[in-house]
Tab-separated table of C-alpha atoms in Angstrom:
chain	number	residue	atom	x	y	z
Q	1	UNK	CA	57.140	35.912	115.510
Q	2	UNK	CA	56.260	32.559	117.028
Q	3	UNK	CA	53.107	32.269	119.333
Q	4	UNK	CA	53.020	29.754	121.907
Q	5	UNK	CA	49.764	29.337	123.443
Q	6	UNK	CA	49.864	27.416	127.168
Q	7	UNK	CA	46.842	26.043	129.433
Q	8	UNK	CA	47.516	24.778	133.372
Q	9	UNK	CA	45.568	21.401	133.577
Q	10	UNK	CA	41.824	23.489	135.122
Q	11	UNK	CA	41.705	24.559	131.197
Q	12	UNK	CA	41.620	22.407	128.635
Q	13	UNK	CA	43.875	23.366	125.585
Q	14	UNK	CA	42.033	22.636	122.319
Q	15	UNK	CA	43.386	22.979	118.578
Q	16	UNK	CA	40.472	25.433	117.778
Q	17	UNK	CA	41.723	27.640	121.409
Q	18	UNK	CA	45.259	27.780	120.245
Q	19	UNK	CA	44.399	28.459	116.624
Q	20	UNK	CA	42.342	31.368	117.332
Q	21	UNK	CA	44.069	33.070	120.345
Q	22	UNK	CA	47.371	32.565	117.851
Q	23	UNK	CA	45.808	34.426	115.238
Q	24	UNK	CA	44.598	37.402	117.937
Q	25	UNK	CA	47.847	37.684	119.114
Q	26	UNK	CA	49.271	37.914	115.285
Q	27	UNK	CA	46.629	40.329	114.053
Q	28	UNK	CA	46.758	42.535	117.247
Q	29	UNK	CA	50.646	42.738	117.074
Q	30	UNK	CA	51.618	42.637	113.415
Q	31	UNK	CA	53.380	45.988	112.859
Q	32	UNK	CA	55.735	45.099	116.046
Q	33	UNK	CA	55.911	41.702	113.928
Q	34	UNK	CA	60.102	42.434	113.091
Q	35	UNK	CA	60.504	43.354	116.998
Q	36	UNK	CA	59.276	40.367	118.452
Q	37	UNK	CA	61.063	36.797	118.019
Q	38	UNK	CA	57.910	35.071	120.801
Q	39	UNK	CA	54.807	35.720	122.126
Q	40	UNK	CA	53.728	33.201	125.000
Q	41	UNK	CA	50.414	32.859	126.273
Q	42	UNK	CA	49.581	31.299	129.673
Q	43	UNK	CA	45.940	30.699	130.597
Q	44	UNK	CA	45.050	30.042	134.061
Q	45	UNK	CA	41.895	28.929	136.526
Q	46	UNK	CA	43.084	29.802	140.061
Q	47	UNK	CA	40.152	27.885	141.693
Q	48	UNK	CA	39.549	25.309	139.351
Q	49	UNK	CA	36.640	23.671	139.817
Q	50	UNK	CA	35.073	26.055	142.329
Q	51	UNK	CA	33.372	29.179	141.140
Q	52	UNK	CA	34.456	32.805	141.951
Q	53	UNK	CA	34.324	35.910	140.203
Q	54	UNK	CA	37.640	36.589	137.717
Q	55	UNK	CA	39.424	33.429	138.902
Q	56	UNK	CA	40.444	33.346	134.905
Q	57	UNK	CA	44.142	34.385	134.413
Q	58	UNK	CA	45.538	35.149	131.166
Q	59	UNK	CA	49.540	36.299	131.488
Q	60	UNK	CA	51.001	36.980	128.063
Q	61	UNK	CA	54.902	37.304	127.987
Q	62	UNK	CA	56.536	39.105	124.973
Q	63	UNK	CA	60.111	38.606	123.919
Q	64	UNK	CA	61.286	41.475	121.850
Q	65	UNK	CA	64.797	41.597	119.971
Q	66	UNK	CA	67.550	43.039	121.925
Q	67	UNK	CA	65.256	43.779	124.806
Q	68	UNK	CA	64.191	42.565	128.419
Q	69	UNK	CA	61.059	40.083	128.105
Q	70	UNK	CA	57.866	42.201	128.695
Q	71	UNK	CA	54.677	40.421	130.637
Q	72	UNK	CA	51.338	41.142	131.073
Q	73	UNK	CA	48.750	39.957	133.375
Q	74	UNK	CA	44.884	40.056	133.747
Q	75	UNK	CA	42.055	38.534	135.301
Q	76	UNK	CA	38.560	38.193	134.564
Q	77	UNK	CA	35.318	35.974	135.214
Q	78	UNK	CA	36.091	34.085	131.029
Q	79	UNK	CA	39.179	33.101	128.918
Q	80	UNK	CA	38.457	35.633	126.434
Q	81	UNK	CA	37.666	38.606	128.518
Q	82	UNK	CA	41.342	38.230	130.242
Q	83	UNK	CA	43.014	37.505	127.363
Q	84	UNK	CA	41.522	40.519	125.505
Q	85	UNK	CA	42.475	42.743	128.514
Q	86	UNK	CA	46.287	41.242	128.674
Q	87	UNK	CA	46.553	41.762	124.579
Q	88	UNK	CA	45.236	45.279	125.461
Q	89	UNK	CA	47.801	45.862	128.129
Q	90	UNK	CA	50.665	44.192	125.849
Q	91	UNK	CA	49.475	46.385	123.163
Q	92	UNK	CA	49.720	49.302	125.516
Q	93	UNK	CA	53.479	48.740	126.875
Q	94	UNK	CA	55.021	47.587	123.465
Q	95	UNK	CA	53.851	50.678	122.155
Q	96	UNK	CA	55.559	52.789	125.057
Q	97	UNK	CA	58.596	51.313	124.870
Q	98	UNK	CA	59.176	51.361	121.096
Q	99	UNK	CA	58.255	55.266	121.095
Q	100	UNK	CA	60.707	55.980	123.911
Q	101	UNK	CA	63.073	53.822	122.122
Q	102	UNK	CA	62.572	55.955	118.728
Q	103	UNK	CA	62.508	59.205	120.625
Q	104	UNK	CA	65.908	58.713	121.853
């Protein structure tokens, strides 16, 4: 499973950010490890410079063998708060499809 981490130029993408959202992602998705050839991460401001409340995006897009991409978005007022919601949500959906896949 490759992770690919990505930052739009309001956020700026740092070896220690990539490193440790990387190993999230791999710890949080290991036993769908054989499933997935790419995980891609996109990290977002949406106002930049300006303050407002959960202007942080975090959209996580999972590529699964055989299987239509999956994506996941969230928002929230920090990086890590969005990106631990998306994870959650990616979590969530991989889970649902691989049991309906298994149950057929």
């Amino acid at each position: 499973m490759k992770v690919q981490i990505n930052t739009d130029k309001n956020i700026e993408g740092s070896a220690r950010l990539e490193s440790y959202f990387s190993a999230e992602i791999e710890k949080s998705l290991d036993r769908f490890e054989d499933k997935i050839t790419r995980v891609e991460v996109h990290f977002g401001d949406e106002n930049g410079e300006k303050f407002s409340l959960n202007d942080k995006k975090c959209v996580i897009e999972i590529r699964p063998v055989k299987l239509q991409p999956i994506t996941v978005t969230e928002h929230s007022d920090t990086l890590e708060k969005a990106f631990s919601g998306a994870l959650a949500k990616a979590k969530k959906v991989l889970t649902t499809t691989y049991e309906k896949i298994n149950a057929h």
